[in-house]
Coordinates of C-alpha atoms (C1' of nucleotides) in Angstrom, one line a residue:
Chain O
X15 CA 103.8 116.8 110.0
X16 CA 102.3 114.2 112.3
X17 CA 99.9 111.6 111.2
X18 CA 96.6 111.7 112.9
X19 CA 95.1 108.3 112.2
X20 CA 91.7 107.0 113.5
X21 CA 92.2 104.6 116.5
X22 CA 89.5 102.1 116.7
X23 CA 90.5 101.6 120.5
X24 CA 90.0 105.2 121.5
X25 CA 87.3 106.0 119.0
X26 CA 89.1 109.1 117.8
X27 CA 91.8 110.6 115.7
X28 CA 95.0 110.2 117.5
X29 CA 98.6 111.2 116.6
X30 CA 100.6 108.3 115.4
X31 CA 104.3 108.3 116.4
X32 CA 106.8 106.0 117.6
X33 CA 106.5 105.6 121.4
X34 CA 110.2 105.1 121.8
X35 CA 110.8 108.1 119.6
X36 CA 112.7 106.1 117.2
X37 CA 111.0 103.3 115.3
X38 CA 107.3 102.9 114.8
X39 CA 106.5 99.3 115.7
X40 CA 103.6 97.9 114.0
X41 CA 101.8 94.5 113.5
X42 CA 99.6 93.7 110.7
X43 CA 97.5 90.6 110.3
X44 CA 98.6 88.9 107.0
X45 CA 97.1 86.1 104.9
X46 CA 96.0 82.7 105.5
X47 CA 97.7 80.9 102.8
X48 CA 95.2 78.4 101.5
X49 CA 94.2 80.0 98.3
X50 CA 95.1 82.9 96.0
X51 CA 94.3 86.2 97.8
X52 CA 91.7 88.4 96.4
X53 CA 91.5 92.0 95.7
X54 CA 89.6 92.6 99.0
X55 CA 92.6 91.2 100.8
X56 CA 94.8 93.5 98.7
X57 CA 93.1 96.7 99.5
X58 CA 93.9 96.0 103.2
X59 CA 97.5 95.4 102.4
X60 CA 97.7 98.3 100.0
X61 CA 96.2 100.7 102.5
X62 CA 98.7 99.5 105.1
X63 CA 101.4 100.0 102.5
X64 CA 100.1 103.7 102.1
X65 CA 100.5 104.0 105.7
X66 CA 104.0 102.7 105.9
X67 CA 105.1 104.8 102.9
X68 CA 103.5 108.0 104.3
X69 CA 105.3 107.4 107.7
X70 CA 108.6 107.1 106.0
X71 CA 107.9 110.1 103.8
X72 CA 107.6 112.1 107.1
X73 CA 110.8 110.7 108.3
X74 CA 109.5 107.8 110.6
X75 CA 111.2 104.5 110.5
X76 CA 108.9 101.6 110.7
X77 CA 109.3 98.0 111.9
X78 CA 106.4 96.2 110.5
X79 CA 105.7 92.6 111.3
X80 CA 103.2 90.5 109.4
X81 CA 102.1 87.0 110.1
X82 CA 101.4 84.3 107.7
X83 CA 99.0 81.9 108.9
X84 CA 100.3 78.5 107.5
X85 CA 98.2 76.2 109.6
X86 CA 94.4 76.3 110.2
X87 CA 91.4 74.2 109.5
X88 CA 91.0 75.2 105.9
X89 CA 94.7 74.4 105.1
X90 CA 94.5 71.1 107.0
X91 CA 91.3 70.2 105.0
X92 CA 92.6 71.5 101.5
X93 CA 96.0 69.8 101.9
X94 CA 94.4 66.6 102.9
X95 CA 92.1 66.7 99.8
X96 CA 95.2 67.4 97.7
X97 CA 97.0 64.6 99.3
X98 CA 100.1 66.8 100.1
X99 CA 101.6 67.8 103.5
X100 CA 100.4 71.2 104.7
X101 CA 103.9 72.7 104.2
X102 CA 104.0 71.8 100.5
X103 CA 100.3 73.0 100.2
X104 CA 100.8 76.4 101.8
X105 CA 104.2 77.1 100.2
X106 CA 102.6 77.6 96.7
X107 CA 100.1 80.2 97.9
X108 CA 102.6 82.0 100.1
X109 CA 105.0 82.4 97.1
X110 CA 102.0 83.6 95.1
X111 CA 100.9 86.0 97.8
X112 CA 104.3 87.6 97.9
X113 CA 104.6 87.7 94.1
X114 CA 101.2 89.5 93.9
X115 CA 102.4 92.0 96.6
X116 CA 105.4 92.6 94.5
X117 CA 103.3 93.1 91.5
X118 CA 101.2 95.7 93.3
X119 CA 104.3 97.3 94.6
X120 CA 103.4 96.7 98.2
X121 CA 106.5 96.9 100.2
X122 CA 107.5 93.9 102.2
X123 CA 107.3 94.1 105.8
X124 CA 110.5 94.1 107.8
X125 CA 109.6 90.8 109.4
X126 CA 107.4 88.1 108.1
X127 CA 106.4 85.5 110.8
X128 CA 105.0 82.1 110.0
X129 CA 102.8 80.4 112.6
X130 CA 104.4 77.0 112.1
X131 CA 107.8 78.5 113.0
X132 CA 106.7 80.1 116.2
X133 CA 104.9 77.4 117.9
X134 CA 107.0 77.4 121.3
X135 CA 106.2 81.1 121.6
X136 CA 102.6 80.4 121.5
X137 CA 103.0 77.4 123.9
X138 CA 104.8 79.8 126.5
X139 CA 102.1 82.2 126.1
X140 CA 99.4 79.7 126.9
X141 CA 101.4 78.5 129.9
X142 CA 101.7 82.0 131.1
X143 CA 97.9 82.4 130.9
X144 CA 97.4 79.1 132.7
X145 CA 99.6 80.3 135.6
X146 CA 97.3 83.3 135.7
X147 CA 94.3 81.2 135.9
X148 CA 93.1 82.4 132.5
X149 CA 93.7 79.3 130.5
X150 CA 92.2 75.8 131.0
X151 CA 92.6 72.4 129.5
X152 CA 89.6 70.3 128.4
X153 CA 89.4 66.6 128.4
X154 CA 90.2 66.2 124.8
X155 CA 93.4 68.1 125.3
X156 CA 92.4 71.4 124.0
X157 CA 93.0 74.7 125.6
X158 CA 90.7 77.6 126.1
X159 CA 90.9 81.2 127.3
X160 CA 88.7 82.0 130.2
X161 CA 87.0 85.1 129.1
X162 CA 85.9 85.8 132.7
X163 CA 89.6 86.4 133.5
X164 CA 89.6 89.7 131.3
X165 CA 86.8 92.1 132.3
X166 CA 87.8 94.6 129.7
X167 CA 86.8 92.1 126.9
X168 CA 84.9 94.2 124.3
X169 CA 86.8 97.4 124.6
X170 CA 88.0 97.5 121.1
X171 CA 84.8 96.5 119.2
X172 CA 82.7 98.4 121.9
X173 CA 80.8 95.3 122.7
X174 CA 79.1 94.8 126.1
X175 CA 79.1 91.0 126.5
X176 CA 78.0 91.1 130.3
X177 CA 74.4 90.9 129.4
X178 CA 74.9 87.6 127.4
X179 CA 73.9 84.8 129.4
X180 CA 75.7 81.4 128.7
X181 CA 73.3 78.8 127.6
X182 CA 70.6 81.1 126.4
X183 CA 71.5 81.0 122.7
X184 CA 74.7 79.1 122.7
X185 CA 75.3 75.5 123.3
X186 CA 77.5 75.4 126.3
X187 CA 78.2 71.7 126.2
X188 CA 80.0 71.8 123.0
X189 CA 83.6 71.1 123.5
X190 CA 83.2 71.0 127.2
X191 CA 84.0 74.8 127.6
X192 CA 83.5 76.5 130.9
X193 CA 81.7 79.4 129.2
X194 CA 80.4 79.3 125.6
X195 CA 82.2 82.4 124.8
X196 CA 85.5 81.0 125.9
X197 CA 87.8 80.8 122.8
X198 CA 90.3 78.2 121.7
X199 CA 93.9 78.7 122.3
X200 CA 95.1 75.4 121.4
X201 CA 93.4 72.6 119.5
X202 CA 94.1 69.0 120.5
X203 CA 95.4 66.8 117.8
X204 CA 93.1 64.8 115.8
X205 CA 94.0 61.5 114.1
X206 CA 96.0 62.1 110.9
X207 CA 96.1 65.9 111.4
X208 CA 99.2 68.0 111.5
X209 CA 100.2 68.6 115.0
X210 CA 103.1 69.5 117.3
X211 CA 104.2 67.7 120.4
X212 CA 104.7 70.4 123.0
X213 CA 104.6 70.8 126.9
X214 CA 101.0 71.6 126.8
X215 CA 100.2 68.4 124.9
X216 CA 100.0 67.5 121.3
X217 CA 98.1 69.7 118.9
X218 CA 98.1 72.9 117.0
X219 CA 97.6 76.5 117.8
X220 CA 94.4 78.5 117.6
X221 CA 94.5 81.3 115.1
X222 CA 94.3 84.2 117.9
X223 CA 97.2 83.1 119.9
X224 CA 99.5 83.0 116.9
X225 CA 99.2 86.9 116.5
X226 CA 99.5 87.7 120.1
X227 CA 102.6 85.5 120.4
X228 CA 104.3 86.6 117.3
X229 CA 103.4 90.3 117.6
X230 CA 105.0 90.3 121.2
X231 CA 108.0 88.2 120.1
X232 CA 109.1 90.6 117.4
X233 CA 107.7 93.9 118.8
X234 CA 107.7 93.5 122.5
X235 CA 104.7 93.4 125.0
X236 CA 103.6 96.8 124.0
X237 CA 103.9 98.3 120.6
X238 CA 102.5 101.3 118.6
X239 CA 100.1 100.0 116.1
X240 CA 98.1 97.0 115.1
X241 CA 96.4 96.9 111.7
X242 CA 94.0 94.6 109.7
X243 CA 90.7 94.4 108.1
X244 CA 87.5 95.5 109.7
X245 CA 86.3 92.1 110.0
X246 CA 89.1 91.0 112.2
X247 CA 88.2 93.6 115.1
X248 CA 85.9 91.0 116.5
X249 CA 86.7 88.5 117.6
X250 CA 90.2 88.2 116.4
X251 CA 91.6 91.4 117.6
X252 CA 89.6 91.5 120.7
X253 CA 90.9 88.0 121.6
X254 CA 94.5 89.1 121.0
X255 CA 94.1 92.0 123.4
X256 CA 92.4 89.6 126.0
X257 CA 95.3 87.0 125.8
X258 CA 98.1 89.5 125.6
X259 CA 97.1 91.8 128.1
X260 CA 96.1 89.0 130.5
X261 CA 99.5 87.6 130.2
X262 CA 101.5 90.7 130.6
X263 CA 99.4 93.1 132.5
X264 CA 100.4 95.7 130.1
X265 CA 98.8 97.4 127.2
X266 CA 99.0 95.4 124.0
X267 CA 98.9 97.7 120.9
X268 CA 98.3 101.4 121.6
X269 CA 96.7 102.2 118.2
X270 CA 94.4 100.1 116.2
X271 CA 93.7 100.7 112.5
X272 CA 91.0 98.9 110.7
X273 CA 90.6 99.0 106.9
X274 CA 87.0 98.8 105.7
X275 CA 85.8 96.2 103.4
X276 CA 85.9 96.3 99.6
X277 CA 82.5 95.6 97.9
X278 CA 82.1 94.2 94.5
X279 CA 79.1 95.8 92.7
X280 CA 77.7 96.8 96.0
X281 CA 78.1 93.3 97.5
X282 CA 80.6 92.2 100.0
X283 CA 83.2 90.0 98.6
X284 CA 84.8 87.1 100.4
X285 CA 86.2 83.8 99.7
X286 CA 83.1 82.1 101.3
X287 CA 80.8 84.1 99.0
X288 CA 82.8 83.0 96.0
X289 CA 82.4 86.3 94.2
X290 CA 86.0 87.4 94.2
X291 CA 88.6 88.4 91.8
X292 CA 92.2 87.7 92.3
X293 CA 94.9 90.1 91.2
X294 CA 95.8 87.6 88.4
X295 CA 92.1 87.6 87.2
X296 CA 92.4 91.2 86.7
X297 CA 95.7 91.3 84.9
X298 CA 94.6 88.5 82.5
X299 CA 91.6 90.7 81.7
X300 CA 94.1 93.3 80.6
X301 CA 94.1 95.7 83.5
X302 CA 97.5 97.0 84.7
X303 CA 98.8 96.5 88.1
X304 CA 99.2 100.2 88.6
X305 CA 95.6 100.8 87.9
X306 CA 94.5 98.2 90.3
X307 CA 96.8 99.8 93.0
X308 CA 95.4 103.2 92.4
X309 CA 91.7 102.1 92.3
X310 CA 92.2 100.3 95.6
X311 CA 94.0 103.1 97.5
X312 CA 92.1 106.2 96.0
X313 CA 89.1 105.7 98.4
X314 CA 90.5 106.3 101.9
X315 CA 90.8 103.2 104.1
X316 CA 88.2 104.2 106.6
X317 CA 85.4 103.9 103.9
X318 CA 84.0 101.0 102.0
X319 CA 85.1 100.9 98.5
X320 CA 82.9 99.6 95.8
X321 CA 85.0 97.7 93.2
X322 CA 83.9 98.1 89.7
X323 CA 85.6 97.6 86.2
X324 CA 84.6 101.2 85.4
X325 CA 86.7 102.2 88.5
X326 CA 89.7 100.4 87.1
X327 CA 89.3 102.2 83.7
X328 CA 89.1 105.5 85.6
X329 CA 92.2 104.8 87.4
X330 CA 94.0 103.7 84.2
X331 CA 93.2 106.9 82.5
X332 CA 94.2 109.1 85.6
X333 CA 97.5 107.3 85.7
X334 CA 98.0 108.0 81.9
X335 CA 97.4 111.7 82.6
X336 CA 100.2 111.7 85.1
X337 CA 102.6 109.6 83.2
X338 CA 102.1 111.7 80.0
X339 CA 102.6 114.9 82.1
X340 CA 105.8 113.6 83.5
X341 CA 107.2 112.6 80.2
X342 CA 106.3 116.1 79.0
X343 CA 108.4 117.5 81.7
X344 CA 111.3 115.4 81.4
X345 CA 111.5 115.2 77.6
X346 CA 110.5 118.8 76.7
X347 CA 113.0 121.6 76.1
X348 CA 112.3 124.7 78.0
X349 CA 113.9 128.1 78.0
X350 CA 116.3 129.0 80.7
X351 CA 115.0 130.7 83.8
X352 CA 112.5 130.3 86.5
X353 CA 108.8 131.2 87.0
X354 CA 108.2 132.2 90.7
X355 CA 104.6 131.4 90.5
X356 CA 105.1 127.8 89.5
X357 CA 107.6 127.4 92.3
X358 CA 105.0 128.6 94.7
X359 CA 102.3 126.4 93.3
X360 CA 104.6 123.4 93.6
X361 CA 105.2 124.2 97.3
X362 CA 101.6 124.6 98.0
X363 CA 100.7 121.4 96.3
X364 CA 103.5 119.5 98.2
X365 CA 102.1 120.9 101.5
X366 CA 98.5 120.1 100.7
X367 CA 99.3 116.6 99.5
X368 CA 101.1 115.8 102.8
X369 CA 98.5 117.5 104.8
X370 CA 95.7 115.4 103.4
X371 CA 97.6 112.2 104.1
X372 CA 98.3 113.3 107.6
X373 CA 94.7 113.8 108.1
X374 CA 93.8 110.1 108.5
X375 CA 95.4 109.1 105.2
X376 CA 92.9 111.0 103.1
X377 CA 94.2 109.5 99.8
X378 CA 91.2 111.0 97.8
X379 CA 92.0 114.6 99.1
X380 CA 95.7 114.0 98.6
X381 CA 95.3 113.4 94.9
X382 CA 93.7 116.8 94.2
X383 CA 96.5 119.2 94.7
X384 CA 98.8 117.0 92.5
X385 CA 96.2 117.1 89.7
X386 CA 95.8 120.8 90.2
X387 CA 99.5 121.3 89.8
X388 CA 99.4 119.1 86.6
X389 CA 96.9 121.4 85.1
X390 CA 98.7 124.6 86.2
X391 CA 102.0 123.3 84.8
X392 CA 100.5 122.1 81.5
X393 CA 98.9 125.5 81.0
X394 CA 102.2 127.2 81.6
X395 CA 103.8 124.8 79.2
X396 CA 101.3 125.5 76.6
X397 CA 101.6 129.3 77.1
X398 CA 105.4 129.0 76.9
X399 CA 105.7 130.3 80.3
X400 CA 107.5 127.2 81.7
X401 CA 111.1 127.5 82.3
X402 CA 113.8 125.0 82.8
X403 CA 114.3 126.0 86.3
X404 CA 110.6 125.0 87.1
X405 CA 111.2 121.4 86.3
X406 CA 112.7 120.1 89.5
X407 CA 110.2 121.7 91.8
X408 CA 107.4 120.1 89.9
X409 CA 109.1 116.8 89.7
X410 CA 109.7 116.8 93.4
X411 CA 105.9 117.0 93.9
X412 CA 105.4 114.0 91.6
X413 CA 108.1 112.1 93.4
X414 CA 106.4 112.9 96.8
X415 CA 103.2 111.6 95.3
X416 CA 104.9 108.5 93.8
X417 CA 106.7 107.8 97.2
X418 CA 103.3 106.9 98.5
X419 CA 101.0 106.2 95.5
X420 CA 103.6 104.6 93.3
X421 CA 101.8 104.5 90.1
X422 CA 103.4 107.1 87.9
X423 CA 106.8 105.2 87.4
X424 CA 105.6 102.4 84.9
X425 CA 106.3 99.0 86.3
X426 CA 103.3 97.5 84.5
X427 CA 104.9 95.3 81.8
X428 CA 106.3 92.9 84.3
X429 CA 103.3 91.8 86.2
X430 CA 101.3 91.3 83.1
X431 CA 104.0 89.3 81.5
X432 CA 104.3 87.1 84.6
X433 CA 100.7 86.6 84.9
X434 CA 100.5 85.5 81.3
X435 CA 103.3 83.1 81.9
X436 CA 101.4 81.7 85.1
X437 CA 98.3 81.4 83.1
X438 CA 100.2 79.4 80.6
X439 CA 101.8 77.2 83.1
X440 CA 98.5 76.6 84.9
X441 CA 96.1 76.1 81.9
X442 CA 94.3 79.3 82.4
X443 CA 94.9 80.9 78.8
X444 CA 91.2 80.8 78.2
X445 CA 90.8 83.6 80.7
X446 CA 93.0 85.8 78.9
X447 CA 91.2 88.8 77.2
X448 CA 91.9 88.8 73.4
X449 CA 92.9 92.5 73.6
X450 CA 95.7 91.7 76.0
X451 CA 97.0 89.0 73.6
X452 CA 96.8 91.4 70.7
X453 CA 98.8 93.8 72.8
X454 CA 101.4 91.3 73.5
X455 CA 101.6 90.2 69.9
X456 CA 103.9 93.1 68.9
X457 CA 107.4 93.9 70.2
X458 CA 108.8 97.2 71.0
X459 CA 111.3 96.8 68.0
X460 CA 108.4 96.1 65.6
X461 CA 106.5 99.1 67.0
X462 CA 109.7 101.3 66.5
X463 CA 110.0 100.2 63.0
X464 CA 106.5 101.0 62.1
X465 CA 106.6 104.4 63.9
X466 CA 109.8 105.2 62.0
X467 CA 108.1 104.1 58.7
X468 CA 105.1 106.3 59.5
X469 CA 107.3 109.3 60.2
X470 CA 108.8 108.8 56.8
X471 CA 105.5 108.6 55.1
X472 CA 104.4 111.7 57.0
X473 CA 107.4 113.6 55.7
X474 CA 106.5 112.8 52.3
X475 CA 102.9 113.8 53.0
X476 CA 101.7 110.4 52.3
X477 CA 99.1 110.5 54.9
X478 CA 97.2 107.5 53.7
X479 CA 100.1 105.3 54.4
X480 CA 100.9 107.0 57.7
X481 CA 97.2 106.7 58.8
X482 CA 97.0 103.1 57.8
X483 CA 100.1 102.4 60.0
X484 CA 98.5 104.3 62.9
X485 CA 95.5 102.1 62.7
X486 CA 97.3 98.9 62.5
X487 CA 99.2 99.9 65.7
X488 CA 96.0 101.3 67.4
X489 CA 94.5 97.8 67.0
X490 CA 97.4 96.4 68.8
X491 CA 96.9 98.8 71.7
X492 CA 99.6 101.2 70.6
X493 CA 98.8 104.8 71.0
X494 CA 100.8 107.4 69.0
X495 CA 101.3 111.0 69.8
X496 CA 102.9 113.5 67.5
X497 CA 104.4 116.4 69.3
X498 CA 106.9 119.1 68.7
X499 CA 109.4 117.0 70.6
X500 CA 108.9 114.1 68.4
X501 CA 106.7 111.1 68.2
X502 CA 105.8 109.5 71.5
X503 CA 104.1 106.0 71.6
X504 CA 102.8 103.9 74.3
X505 CA 100.9 100.7 75.1
X506 CA 97.3 101.0 76.0
Chain L
rG5 C1' 66.4 92.7 116.2
rC6 C1' 70.9 95.4 118.4
rA7 C1' 75.4 98.1 116.7
rC8 C1' 78.3 100.9 113.3
rC9 C1' 79.2 103.4 108.5
rG10 C1' 77.5 105.8 104.4
rG11 C1' 73.7 108.5 100.8
rU12 C1' 77.3 115.2 97.4
rG13 C1' 77.1 116.6 89.4
rG14 C1' 76.5 111.0 84.2
rC15 C1' 80.1 107.9 87.4
rG16 C1' 84.0 107.8 91.5
rA17 C1' 84.9 111.3 95.3
rA18 C1' 87.0 115.5 98.9
rG19 C1' 85.1 119.1 101.9
rU20 C1' 83.0 123.1 105.1
rG21 C1' 78.2 126.4 109.8
rG22 C1' 78.7 131.9 105.9
rC23 C1' 83.9 133.4 99.9
rU24 C1' 82.4 130.9 92.7
rA25 C1' 80.8 123.0 96.7
rA26 C1' 87.8 120.2 95.4
rC27 C1' 90.0 116.6 92.4
rG28 C1' 89.6 112.5 88.9
rC29 C1' 86.9 109.9 84.9
rG30 C1' 83.2 110.6 81.2
rC31 C1' 80.4 113.7 78.0
rG32 C1' 79.3 118.6 74.8
rG33 C1' 81.7 123.0 72.4
rG34 C1' 86.4 125.5 71.2
rU35 C1' 92.1 126.1 70.4
rC36 C1' 96.2 123.2 68.4
rU37 C1' 96.9 119.4 64.4
rG38 C1' 97.2 117.2 57.3
rC39 C1' 93.8 114.3 60.5
rA40 C1' 94.3 112.3 65.2
rA41 C1' 96.4 111.9 70.0
rA42 C1' 98.3 114.8 74.0
rA43 C1' 97.6 119.4 76.3
rC44 C1' 94.8 123.8 77.2
rC45 C1' 90.2 126.9 77.3
rU46 C1' 84.9 126.2 78.1
rG47 C1' 80.2 124.0 79.4
rU48 C1' 78.5 120.0 82.3
rA49 C1' 75.3 120.0 91.0
rU50 C1' 71.0 127.5 91.5
rU51 C1' 72.7 122.4 94.9
rC52 C1' 74.9 118.3 98.6
rG53 C1' 68.7 111.3 100.1
rC54 C1' 63.6 113.1 102.3
rG55 C1' 61.0 116.0 106.4
rG56 C1' 61.3 118.9 110.5
rG57 C1' 64.4 121.9 114.2
rU58 C1' 68.5 125.1 116.2
rU59 C1' 70.9 129.6 113.9
rC60 C1' 71.3 136.0 111.3
rA61 C1' 73.1 131.8 108.2
rA62 C1' 73.2 124.5 107.3
rU63 C1' 75.3 120.3 102.5
rU64 C1' 78.0 120.9 107.0
rC65 C1' 74.8 120.6 114.0
rC66 C1' 70.2 118.1 116.3
rC67 C1' 65.6 114.8 115.7
rG68 C1' 62.7 111.6 112.7
rC69 C1' 62.1 108.8 108.2
rC70 C1' 63.6 106.3 103.7
rC71 C1' 67.7 103.9 101.0
rG72 C1' 72.3 101.3 100.8
rG73 C1' 76.3 98.5 103.2
rU74 C1' 78.8 96.2 107.1
rG75 C1' 79.5 93.9 112.0
rC76 C1' 77.0 90.8 115.9
rU77 C1' 79.6 83.5 113.2
rC78 C1' 85.2 81.5 109.7
rC79 C1' 86.5 86.0 106.6
rA80 C1' 91.2 91.3 104.6

RNA sequence: GCACCGGUGGCGAAGUGGCUAACGCGCGGGUCUGCAAAACCUGUAUUCGCGGGUUCAAUUCCCGCCCGGUGCUCCA
């Protein structure tokens, strides 16, 4: 089943497959590590994770390169304010970034490329551009890309810049550029700033050249897919195309995927607006990593997602339904035999699940057949028509689902625990929700003991005592379920 | 201003030129239960922003309008 993915460049759904028939080579713009990433950032990384996982589900191997921008104006400024070298400053946020990805179960890229470790590649690329007459040096030692050297500029974002006259609304004199729209490739060193001594002078790379150089270094001059947030389409990705294609004369990325923005309560969220939540903020409010993951991927990548706390609660409850169902399947005792109807339903669900994802990663559509199957199977169980031989077919569908969504398998305790640890270390305990602390205040062993005591009380028909224990547990976020197969408990 | 995207039940959201408009969450009723929980059954949009057009037939195509969002500048 070939994935058809919207291609910003062609403006249509294009099949996505490895051009070498072997490994799909993709580049995705990663973080600038100058602060904790916010959930808007993670929406993008999560959707790219969905892409990766679906490709692998369909048998396609992926080589995914992600850059880490560890030098730029904000980093230099913040590090200077903190009075530390930029390397020390960025290390903390890079570590936190990958920790966050782990908590969200975002798969690591095959290759992480740091800007500061690839300076020579960038310098080479700028030299190549100079040879082609597409790069020039200004008096202060900075280098710029000559936009006039790339007539196709604007083909990605569908902008026609030909009608824009220099000097009309833009100050041409600034930075001594030939044209106001020429963009920086290399920024000359300023006193006291981090810089590199290179063949093109002392300075540091511009943002756009980083991605071009690193993408081509690790993936070759032409590769299959380039992904990123919608805001990067212009100018960042447009500039990458201009630089790369001018240098090589070849098509840069064949396919471009842009993840639409996340809004918070209907408003755009960004660091500059200051209205953002980090993953850690949400964990300390008591939301589970899985719920955050599901909430951020359930709306397909091509649509804006309006983030709300109600949405997180909804995701939490949906996940509970799936987990409860799977526990019912794995723990329940069923009569021997097989129910052909269920087998067929499982097959249909699996097909529809994959078909929805193959259709431009329609995650919302992909959930439906799985939930349909859950209801059908639950009904069968209630009616005693579910047989032992049906279990594997149904579990296989859940496995498929989780190979992409990855929320049924419960990994939630660890991120919450680590976030609390982090809060303690960094003096953020005031941000922790009281309910979360209440939940953390009881150990599994203590719960087990109370559950056993309650069972005993029930046996003696001492319902008052049993209910008192249940209330006590409920207050600590422990939910009790009595079933034929025994007592089950879980943390809210 | 220009460009792009969206407006589907209480909320989120899928989808289609014509069968009963998915799915999830929530809410009401019921079954089960000592009571709950879970699960199931059932009810929750005579209707898909508004107006017009095309068509035998439009939520789905076209035009206009209104509303929301985003991009055009650093930003996932």
